[in-house]
CSV table of N, CA and C in Angstrom, one decimal:
chain,number,residue,atom,x,y,z
A,28,UNK,N,2.7,-6.1,3.2
A,28,UNK,CA,1.7,-5.1,3.2
A,28,UNK,C,1.5,-4.6,1.8
A,29,UNK,N,0.4,-4.1,1.5
A,29,UNK,CA,0.0,-3.4,0.2
A,29,UNK,C,-0.7,-2.3,0.5
A,30,UNK,N,-0.6,-1.2,-0.4
A,30,UNK,CA,-1.5,-0.1,-0.3
A,30,UNK,C,-2.2,0.1,-1.7
A,31,UNK,N,-3.3,0.7,-1.7
A,31,UNK,CA,-4.1,0.9,-3.0
A,31,UNK,C,-4.8,2.3,-2.9
A,32,UNK,N,-5.0,2.9,-4.0
A,32,UNK,CA,-5.8,4.1,-4.1
A,32,UNK,C,-7.1,4.0,-4.8
A,33,UNK,N,-8.1,4.7,-4.3
A,33,UNK,CA,-9.4,4.8,-4.9
A,33,UNK,C,-9.8,6.2,-5.1
A,34,UNK,N,-10.4,6.6,-6.2
A,34,UNK,CA,-10.9,7.9,-6.3
A,34,UNK,C,-12.5,7.8,-6.4
A,35,UNK,N,-13.0,8.9,-5.9
A,35,UNK,CA,-14.5,9.0,-6.0
A,35,UNK,C,-14.9,10.1,-6.9
A,36,UNK,N,-15.7,9.8,-8.0
A,36,UNK,CA,-15.8,10.7,-9.1
A,36,UNK,C,-17.4,10.8,-9.4
A,37,UNK,N,-17.8,11.8,-9.8
A,37,UNK,CA,-19.1,11.9,-10.5
A,37,UNK,C,-19.0,11.4,-11.9
A,38,UNK,N,-19.8,10.4,-12.3
A,38,UNK,CA,-19.6,9.9,-13.6
A,38,UNK,C,-18.6,8.7,-13.7
A,39,UNK,N,-18.8,7.8,-12.8
A,39,UNK,CA,-17.8,6.6,-12.7
A,39,UNK,C,-17.7,5.8,-13.9
A,40,UNK,N,-18.8,5.6,-14.6
A,40,UNK,CA,-18.7,4.7,-15.8
A,40,UNK,C,-17.9,5.5,-16.9
A,41,UNK,N,-18.0,6.8,-17.1
A,41,UNK,CA,-17.3,7.6,-18.0
A,41,UNK,C,-15.8,7.6,-17.6
A,42,UNK,N,-15.7,7.9,-16.3
A,42,UNK,CA,-14.2,7.9,-15.7
A,42,UNK,C,-13.4,6.5,-16.1
A,43,UNK,N,-14.1,5.5,-15.9
A,43,UNK,CA,-13.4,4.1,-16.1
A,43,UNK,C,-13.1,4.0,-17.5
A,44,UNK,N,-13.9,4.4,-18.4
A,44,UNK,CA,-13.6,4.3,-19.8
A,44,UNK,C,-12.5,5.2,-20.2
A,45,UNK,N,-12.5,6.4,-19.7
A,45,UNK,CA,-11.6,7.4,-19.8
A,45,UNK,C,-10.2,7.0,-19.4
A,46,UNK,N,-9.9,6.4,-18.3
A,46,UNK,CA,-8.7,5.9,-17.8
A,46,UNK,C,-8.3,4.6,-18.5
A,47,UNK,N,-9.2,3.8,-18.9
A,47,UNK,CA,-8.8,2.7,-19.8
A,47,UNK,C,-8.1,3.1,-21.1
A,48,UNK,N,-8.7,4.1,-21.7
A,48,UNK,CA,-8.2,4.7,-22.9
A,48,UNK,C,-6.8,5.4,-22.7
A,49,UNK,N,-6.6,6.0,-21.5
A,49,UNK,CA,-5.4,6.7,-21.3
A,49,UNK,C,-4.2,5.7,-21.0
A,50,UNK,N,-4.5,4.7,-20.2
A,50,UNK,CA,-3.4,3.8,-19.9
A,50,UNK,C,-3.6,2.3,-20.4
A,51,UNK,N,-4.5,1.9,-21.2
A,51,UNK,CA,-4.8,0.5,-21.6
A,51,UNK,C,-5.0,-0.3,-20.5
A,52,UNK,N,-5.6,0.1,-19.5
A,52,UNK,CA,-5.9,-0.7,-18.3
A,52,UNK,C,-7.2,-1.5,-18.6
A,53,UNK,N,-7.4,-2.6,-17.9
A,53,UNK,CA,-8.6,-3.5,-18.0
A,53,UNK,C,-9.3,-3.4,-16.8
A,54,UNK,N,-10.6,-3.9,-16.8
A,54,UNK,CA,-11.5,-3.9,-15.7
A,54,UNK,C,-11.3,-5.1,-14.9
A,55,UNK,N,-11.0,-5.1,-13.6
A,55,UNK,CA,-10.9,-6.2,-12.7
A,55,UNK,C,-12.2,-6.4,-11.9
A,56,UNK,N,-12.1,-6.8,-10.8
A,56,UNK,CA,-13.3,-6.9,-9.8
A,56,UNK,C,-14.1,-5.6,-9.9
A,57,UNK,N,-15.4,-5.9,-10.0
A,57,UNK,CA,-16.3,-4.6,-10.1
A,57,UNK,C,-17.7,-5.0,-9.5
A,58,UNK,N,-18.3,-4.0,-9.0
A,58,UNK,CA,-19.7,-4.1,-8.5
A,58,UNK,C,-20.4,-2.7,-8.9
A,59,UNK,N,-21.6,-2.9,-9.4
A,59,UNK,CA,-22.3,-1.7,-9.8
A,59,UNK,C,-23.4,-1.4,-8.8
A,60,UNK,N,-23.7,-0.2,-8.8
A,60,UNK,CA,-25.0,0.3,-8.0
A,60,UNK,C,-26.1,0.0,-8.8
A,61,UNK,N,-27.3,0.2,-8.3
A,61,UNK,CA,-28.6,-0.1,-9.0
A,61,UNK,C,-28.8,0.9,-10.2
A,62,UNK,N,-28.2,2.0,-10.2
A,62,UNK,CA,-28.3,2.9,-11.4
A,62,UNK,C,-27.3,2.7,-12.5
A,63,UNK,N,-26.4,1.6,-12.2
A,63,UNK,CA,-25.5,1.2,-13.3
A,63,UNK,C,-24.1,1.9,-13.1
A,64,UNK,N,-24.0,2.9,-12.2
A,64,UNK,CA,-22.6,3.4,-11.9
A,64,UNK,C,-21.9,2.4,-11.0
A,65,UNK,N,-20.6,2.7,-10.9
A,65,UNK,CA,-19.7,1.7,-10.1
A,65,UNK,C,-19.7,2.0,-8.7
A,66,UNK,N,-20.1,1.0,-7.9
A,66,UNK,CA,-19.9,1.0,-6.4
A,66,UNK,C,-18.4,0.9,-6.1
A,67,UNK,N,-17.8,0.0,-6.9
A,67,UNK,CA,-16.3,-0.2,-6.9
A,67,UNK,C,-15.9,-0.9,-8.2
A,68,UNK,N,-14.8,-0.5,-8.7
A,68,UNK,CA,-14.1,-1.1,-9.9
A,68,UNK,C,-12.6,-1.0,-9.7
A,69,UNK,N,-12.0,-2.2,-10.0
A,69,UNK,CA,-10.5,-2.1,-10.0
A,69,UNK,C,-10.0,-2.0,-11.5
A,70,UNK,N,-9.2,-1.1,-11.7
A,70,UNK,CA,-8.6,-0.9,-13.0
A,70,UNK,C,-7.3,-1.6,-12.9
A,71,UNK,N,-6.8,-2.5,-13.9
A,71,UNK,CA,-5.8,-3.4,-13.8
A,71,UNK,C,-4.8,-3.1,-15.0
A,72,UNK,N,-3.5,-3.4,-14.7
A,72,UNK,CA,-2.5,-3.5,-15.7
A,72,UNK,C,-1.8,-4.8,-15.6
A,73,UNK,N,-2.3,-5.8,-16.5
A,73,UNK,CA,-1.9,-7.2,-16.3
A,73,UNK,C,-2.6,-7.7,-15.1
A,74,UNK,N,-1.8,-8.2,-14.0
A,74,UNK,CA,-2.3,-8.8,-12.8
A,74,UNK,C,-2.3,-7.7,-11.7
A,75,UNK,N,-1.8,-6.5,-12.0
A,75,UNK,CA,-1.6,-5.4,-11.0
A,75,UNK,C,-2.8,-4.6,-11.0
A,76,UNK,N,-3.3,-4.4,-9.7
A,76,UNK,CA,-4.4,-3.5,-9.4
A,76,UNK,C,-3.8,-2.0,-9.4
A,77,UNK,N,-4.1,-1.2,-10.3
A,77,UNK,CA,-3.6,0.2,-10.4
A,77,UNK,C,-4.4,1.3,-9.7
A,78,UNK,N,-5.7,1.2,-9.9
A,78,UNK,CA,-6.5,2.2,-9.3
A,78,UNK,C,-8.0,1.7,-9.3
A,79,UNK,N,-8.6,2.1,-8.0
A,79,UNK,CA,-10.0,1.8,-7.9
A,79,UNK,C,-10.8,3.0,-8.1
A,80,UNK,N,-12.0,2.8,-8.6
A,80,UNK,CA,-12.9,4.0,-9.0
A,80,UNK,C,-14.2,3.7,-8.3
A,81,UNK,N,-14.9,4.6,-7.8
A,81,UNK,CA,-16.2,4.5,-7.2
A,81,UNK,C,-17.1,5.8,-7.5
A,82,UNK,N,-18.4,5.6,-7.7
A,82,UNK,CA,-19.2,6.8,-7.9
A,82,UNK,C,-19.3,7.7,-6.7
A,83,UNK,N,-19.1,8.8,-6.7
A,83,UNK,CA,-19.1,9.8,-5.7
A,83,UNK,C,-20.5,10.2,-5.5
A,84,UNK,N,-21.2,9.5,-4.6
A,84,UNK,CA,-22.6,9.8,-4.3
A,84,UNK,C,-22.9,10.6,-3.1
A,85,UNK,N,-21.8,11.0,-2.4
A,85,UNK,CA,-22.0,11.8,-1.2
A,85,UNK,C,-21.1,13.0,-1.3
A,86,UNK,N,-20.8,13.5,-2.4
A,86,UNK,CA,-19.8,14.6,-2.6
A,86,UNK,C,-18.6,14.6,-1.9
A,87,UNK,N,-17.9,13.5,-2.1
A,87,UNK,CA,-16.6,13.2,-1.4
A,87,UNK,C,-15.5,14.1,-2.1
A,88,UNK,N,-15.7,14.1,-3.4
A,88,UNK,CA,-14.6,14.8,-4.2
A,88,UNK,C,-15.1,16.2,-4.7
A,89,UNK,N,-14.1,17.0,-5.2
A,89,UNK,CA,-14.6,18.2,-5.8
A,89,UNK,C,-13.8,18.4,-7.2
A,90,UNK,N,-14.5,18.7,-8.2
A,90,UNK,CA,-13.8,18.7,-9.5
A,90,UNK,C,-13.3,20.1,-9.9
A,91,UNK,N,-13.4,21.1,-9.1
A,91,UNK,CA,-12.9,22.4,-9.4
A,91,UNK,C,-11.7,22.6,-8.5
A,92,UNK,N,-10.8,23.4,-9.1
A,92,UNK,CA,-9.7,23.9,-8.3
A,92,UNK,C,-10.0,25.0,-7.4
A,93,UNK,N,-9.6,24.8,-6.1
A,93,UNK,CA,-10.0,25.8,-5.1
A,93,UNK,C,-9.0,26.9,-4.9
A,94,UNK,N,-9.3,28.1,-5.1
A,94,UNK,CA,-8.5,29.2,-4.9
A,94,UNK,C,-7.3,29.1,-5.8
A,95,UNK,N,-7.4,28.6,-7.0
A,95,UNK,CA,-6.2,28.5,-7.8
A,95,UNK,C,-5.2,27.6,-7.5
A,96,UNK,N,-5.5,26.7,-6.5
A,96,UNK,CA,-4.4,25.7,-5.9
A,96,UNK,C,-4.7,24.3,-6.5
A,97,UNK,N,-3.5,23.7,-6.7
A,97,UNK,CA,-3.7,22.2,-7.2
A,97,UNK,C,-4.2,21.5,-6.0
A,98,UNK,N,-4.8,20.3,-6.4
A,98,UNK,CA,-5.2,19.4,-5.2
A,98,UNK,C,-3.9,18.9,-4.4
A,99,UNK,N,-4.2,18.5,-3.3
A,99,UNK,CA,-3.1,18.1,-2.3
A,99,UNK,C,-2.6,16.8,-2.5
A,100,UNK,N,-3.0,16.0,-3.4
A,100,UNK,CA,-2.6,14.7,-3.7
A,100,UNK,C,-2.6,14.5,-5.2
A,101,UNK,N,-1.6,13.8,-5.6
A,101,UNK,CA,-1.5,13.4,-7.1
A,101,UNK,C,-1.3,11.9,-7.2
A,102,UNK,N,-1.7,11.5,-8.4
A,102,UNK,CA,-1.4,10.1,-8.8
A,102,UNK,C,-0.2,10.1,-9.8
A,103,UNK,N,0.9,9.5,-9.4
A,103,UNK,CA,2.1,9.4,-10.2
A,103,UNK,C,2.2,8.2,-11.0
A,104,UNK,N,2.3,8.2,-12.3
A,104,UNK,CA,2.3,7.1,-13.1
A,104,UNK,C,3.5,7.1,-14.0
A,105,UNK,N,4.5,6.4,-13.6
A,105,UNK,CA,5.7,6.5,-14.4
A,105,UNK,C,6.2,5.1,-14.9
A,106,UNK,N,7.2,5.1,-15.8
A,106,UNK,CA,7.7,3.8,-16.3
A,106,UNK,C,6.8,3.3,-17.4
A,107,UNK,N,6.2,4.3,-18.1
A,107,UNK,CA,5.3,4.0,-19.2
A,107,UNK,C,6.3,3.4,-20.4
A,108,UNK,N,7.4,3.7,-20.4
A,108,UNK,CA,8.4,3.0,-21.4
A,108,UNK,C,8.7,3.7,-22.7
A,109,UNK,N,7.6,4.4,-23.2
A,109,UNK,CA,7.8,5.1,-24.5
A,109,UNK,C,7.1,6.5,-24.5
A,110,UNK,N,7.7,7.3,-25.4
A,110,UNK,CA,7.0,8.6,-25.5
A,110,UNK,C,5.6,8.5,-26.0
A,111,UNK,N,5.4,7.4,-26.9
A,111,UNK,CA,4.1,7.2,-27.5
A,111,UNK,C,3.0,6.9,-26.4
A,112,UNK,N,3.4,6.1,-25.3
A,112,UNK,CA,2.6,5.9,-24.2
A,112,UNK,C,2.2,7.0,-23.4
A,113,UNK,N,3.2,7.9,-23.3
A,113,UNK,CA,3.0,9.1,-22.5
A,113,UNK,C,2.1,10.1,-23.3
A,114,UNK,N,2.4,10.2,-24.7
A,114,UNK,CA,1.6,11.0,-25.5
A,114,UNK,C,0.0,10.5,-25.4
A,115,UNK,N,-0.1,9.2,-25.5
A,115,UNK,CA,-1.5,8.6,-25.4
A,115,UNK,C,-2.2,9.1,-24.2
A,116,UNK,N,-1.5,9.0,-23.0
A,116,UNK,CA,-2.1,9.4,-21.8
A,116,UNK,C,-2.4,10.8,-21.8
A,117,UNK,N,-1.5,11.6,-22.2
A,117,UNK,CA,-1.7,13.1,-22.3
A,117,UNK,C,-2.9,13.4,-23.2
A,118,UNK,N,-3.0,12.8,-24.4
A,118,UNK,CA,-4.0,13.2,-25.3
A,118,UNK,C,-5.5,12.8,-24.7
A,119,UNK,N,-5.5,11.8,-23.9
A,119,UNK,CA,-6.8,11.4,-23.2
A,119,UNK,C,-7.0,12.2,-22.1
A,120,UNK,N,-6.0,12.3,-21.0
A,120,UNK,CA,-6.2,13.0,-19.9
A,120,UNK,C,-6.4,14.5,-20.0
A,121,UNK,N,-5.9,15.1,-21.1
A,121,UNK,CA,-6.1,16.5,-21.3
A,121,UNK,C,-7.4,16.9,-21.8
A,122,UNK,N,-8.2,15.9,-22.2
A,122,UNK,CA,-9.6,16.2,-22.8
A,122,UNK,C,-10.5,16.9,-21.6
A,123,UNK,N,-10.6,18.1,-21.7
A,123,UNK,CA,-11.6,18.7,-20.7
A,123,UNK,C,-10.9,19.0,-19.4
A,124,UNK,N,-9.5,19.0,-19.5
A,124,UNK,CA,-8.7,19.1,-18.2
A,124,UNK,C,-9.0,20.5,-17.6
A,125,UNK,N,-9.0,20.5,-16.2
A,125,UNK,CA,-9.2,21.8,-15.6
A,125,UNK,C,-8.1,22.7,-15.7
A,126,UNK,N,-6.8,22.1,-15.5
A,126,UNK,CA,-5.6,22.9,-15.6
A,126,UNK,C,-4.5,22.0,-16.0
A,127,UNK,N,-3.5,22.6,-16.5
A,127,UNK,CA,-2.3,21.7,-16.9
A,127,UNK,C,-1.0,22.6,-16.8
A,128,UNK,N,0.1,22.1,-16.4
A,128,UNK,CA,1.4,22.9,-16.5
A,128,UNK,C,2.1,22.6,-17.8
A,129,UNK,N,1.4,21.8,-18.7
A,129,UNK,CA,2.0,21.4,-19.9
A,129,UNK,C,1.0,21.6,-21.0
A,130,UNK,N,0.6,22.8,-21.4
A,130,UNK,CA,-0.4,23.1,-22.4
A,130,UNK,C,0.0,22.6,-23.7
A,131,UNK,N,1.3,22.5,-24.0
A,131,UNK,CA,1.8,22.1,-25.3
A,131,UNK,C,2.2,20.6,-25.4
A,132,UNK,N,1.8,19.9,-24.3
A,132,UNK,CA,2.1,18.4,-24.2
A,132,UNK,C,3.3,18.1,-23.3
A,133,UNK,N,3.6,16.7,-23.3
A,133,UNK,CA,4.7,16.4,-22.3
A,133,UNK,C,6.0,17.0,-22.8
A,134,UNK,N,6.9,17.2,-21.7
A,134,UNK,CA,8.2,17.9,-22.0
A,134,UNK,C,9.2,17.3,-20.9
A,135,UNK,N,10.5,17.6,-21.2
A,135,UNK,CA,11.5,17.1,-20.2
A,135,UNK,C,11.5,18.0,-18.9
A,136,UNK,N,12.0,17.5,-17.9
A,136,UNK,CA,12.3,18.3,-16.6
A,136,UNK,C,13.6,17.6,-16.2
A,137,UNK,N,14.2,18.3,-15.2
A,137,UNK,CA,15.5,17.7,-14.7
A,137,UNK,C,15.5,16.3,-14.2
A,138,UNK,N,14.3,15.8,-13.7
A,138,UNK,CA,14.3,14.5,-13.1
A,138,UNK,C,13.7,13.5,-14.1
A,139,UNK,N,13.1,13.9,-15.2
A,139,UNK,CA,12.5,12.9,-16.1
A,139,UNK,C,12.6,13.5,-17.6
A,140,UNK,N,12.8,12.6,-18.5
A,140,UNK,CA,13.1,13.0,-19.9
A,140,UNK,C,11.8,13.4,-20.6
A,141,UNK,N,10.7,13.0,-20.1
A,141,UNK,CA,9.4,13.2,-20.9
A,141,UNK,C,8.3,13.0,-20.0
A,142,UNK,N,7.5,14.1,-19.6
A,142,UNK,CA,6.5,13.9,-18.6
A,142,UNK,C,5.5,15.0,-18.7
A,143,UNK,N,4.4,15.0,-18.0
A,143,UNK,CA,3.4,16.0,-17.8
A,143,UNK,C,2.7,16.0,-16.5
A,144,UNK,N,2.1,17.0,-16.1
A,144,UNK,CA,1.1,17.0,-15.0
A,144,UNK,C,-0.1,17.8,-15.3
A,145,UNK,N,-1.2,17.4,-14.8
A,145,UNK,CA,-2.5,18.1,-15.1
A,145,UNK,C,-3.5,17.6,-14.1
A,146,UNK,N,-4.7,18.4,-14.0
A,146,UNK,CA,-5.8,18.0,-13.3
A,146,UNK,C,-6.9,17.7,-14.3
A,147,UNK,N,-7.3,16.4,-14.4
A,147,UNK,CA,-8.2,16.0,-15.4
A,147,UNK,C,-9.7,16.5,-15.2
A,148,UNK,N,-10.5,16.2,-16.0
A,148,UNK,CA,-11.9,16.6,-15.9
A,148,UNK,C,-12.7,16.1,-14.7
A,149,UNK,N,-12.1,15.1,-14.1
A,149,UNK,CA,-12.8,14.5,-12.9
A,149,UNK,C,-12.2,15.1,-11.6
A,150,UNK,N,-11.2,16.0,-11.8
A,150,UNK,CA,-10.6,16.7,-10.7
A,150,UNK,C,-9.4,15.9,-10.2
A,151,UNK,N,-8.9,14.8,-10.8
A,151,UNK,CA,-7.8,14.1,-10.4
A,151,UNK,C,-6.5,14.5,-10.9
A,152,UNK,N,-5.5,14.8,-10.1
A,152,UNK,CA,-4.2,15.4,-10.4
A,152,UNK,C,-3.3,14.2,-10.7
A,153,UNK,N,-2.7,14.3,-12.0
A,153,UNK,CA,-1.9,13.2,-12.5
A,153,UNK,C,-0.4,13.8,-12.8
A,154,UNK,N,0.6,13.1,-12.5
A,154,UNK,CA,1.9,13.3,-13.0
A,154,UNK,C,2.3,12.0,-13.7
A,155,UNK,N,2.5,12.1,-15.0
A,155,UNK,CA,2.7,10.9,-16.0
A,155,UNK,C,4.1,11.1,-16.6
A,156,UNK,N,4.8,10.0,-16.6
A,156,UNK,CA,6.2,10.1,-17.1
A,156,UNK,C,6.7,8.8,-17.9
A,157,UNK,N,7.7,9.0,-18.7
A,157,UNK,CA,8.2,7.8,-19.5
A,157,UNK,C,8.9,6.9,-18.6
């Protein structure tokens, strides 16, 4: 068995480029809508399917934080291997972020030596670690 994650965002083309810059992912299988947005695109790390993205055409997602609460689901991305890789992800994902617990960048916590969490400009909650 396998599981996968897909996010629905407004601005799927921008989101795909954004996540490619953050994690050095490549585009895998993809299908576009007639307006050029993504009906479905797989973002890959080598041969591994990391995240699927689709244009939110029926308002499935919300990009604002409701009542000051964080979203109920997060994408955890760990094992990046170096502080530089975590810094790159933070640098990109923090562009226009809605909120972050790490306004000064990645930091240690008891369970990880270098990490951060934030809600990016597309409303996606990330926890990223070395």
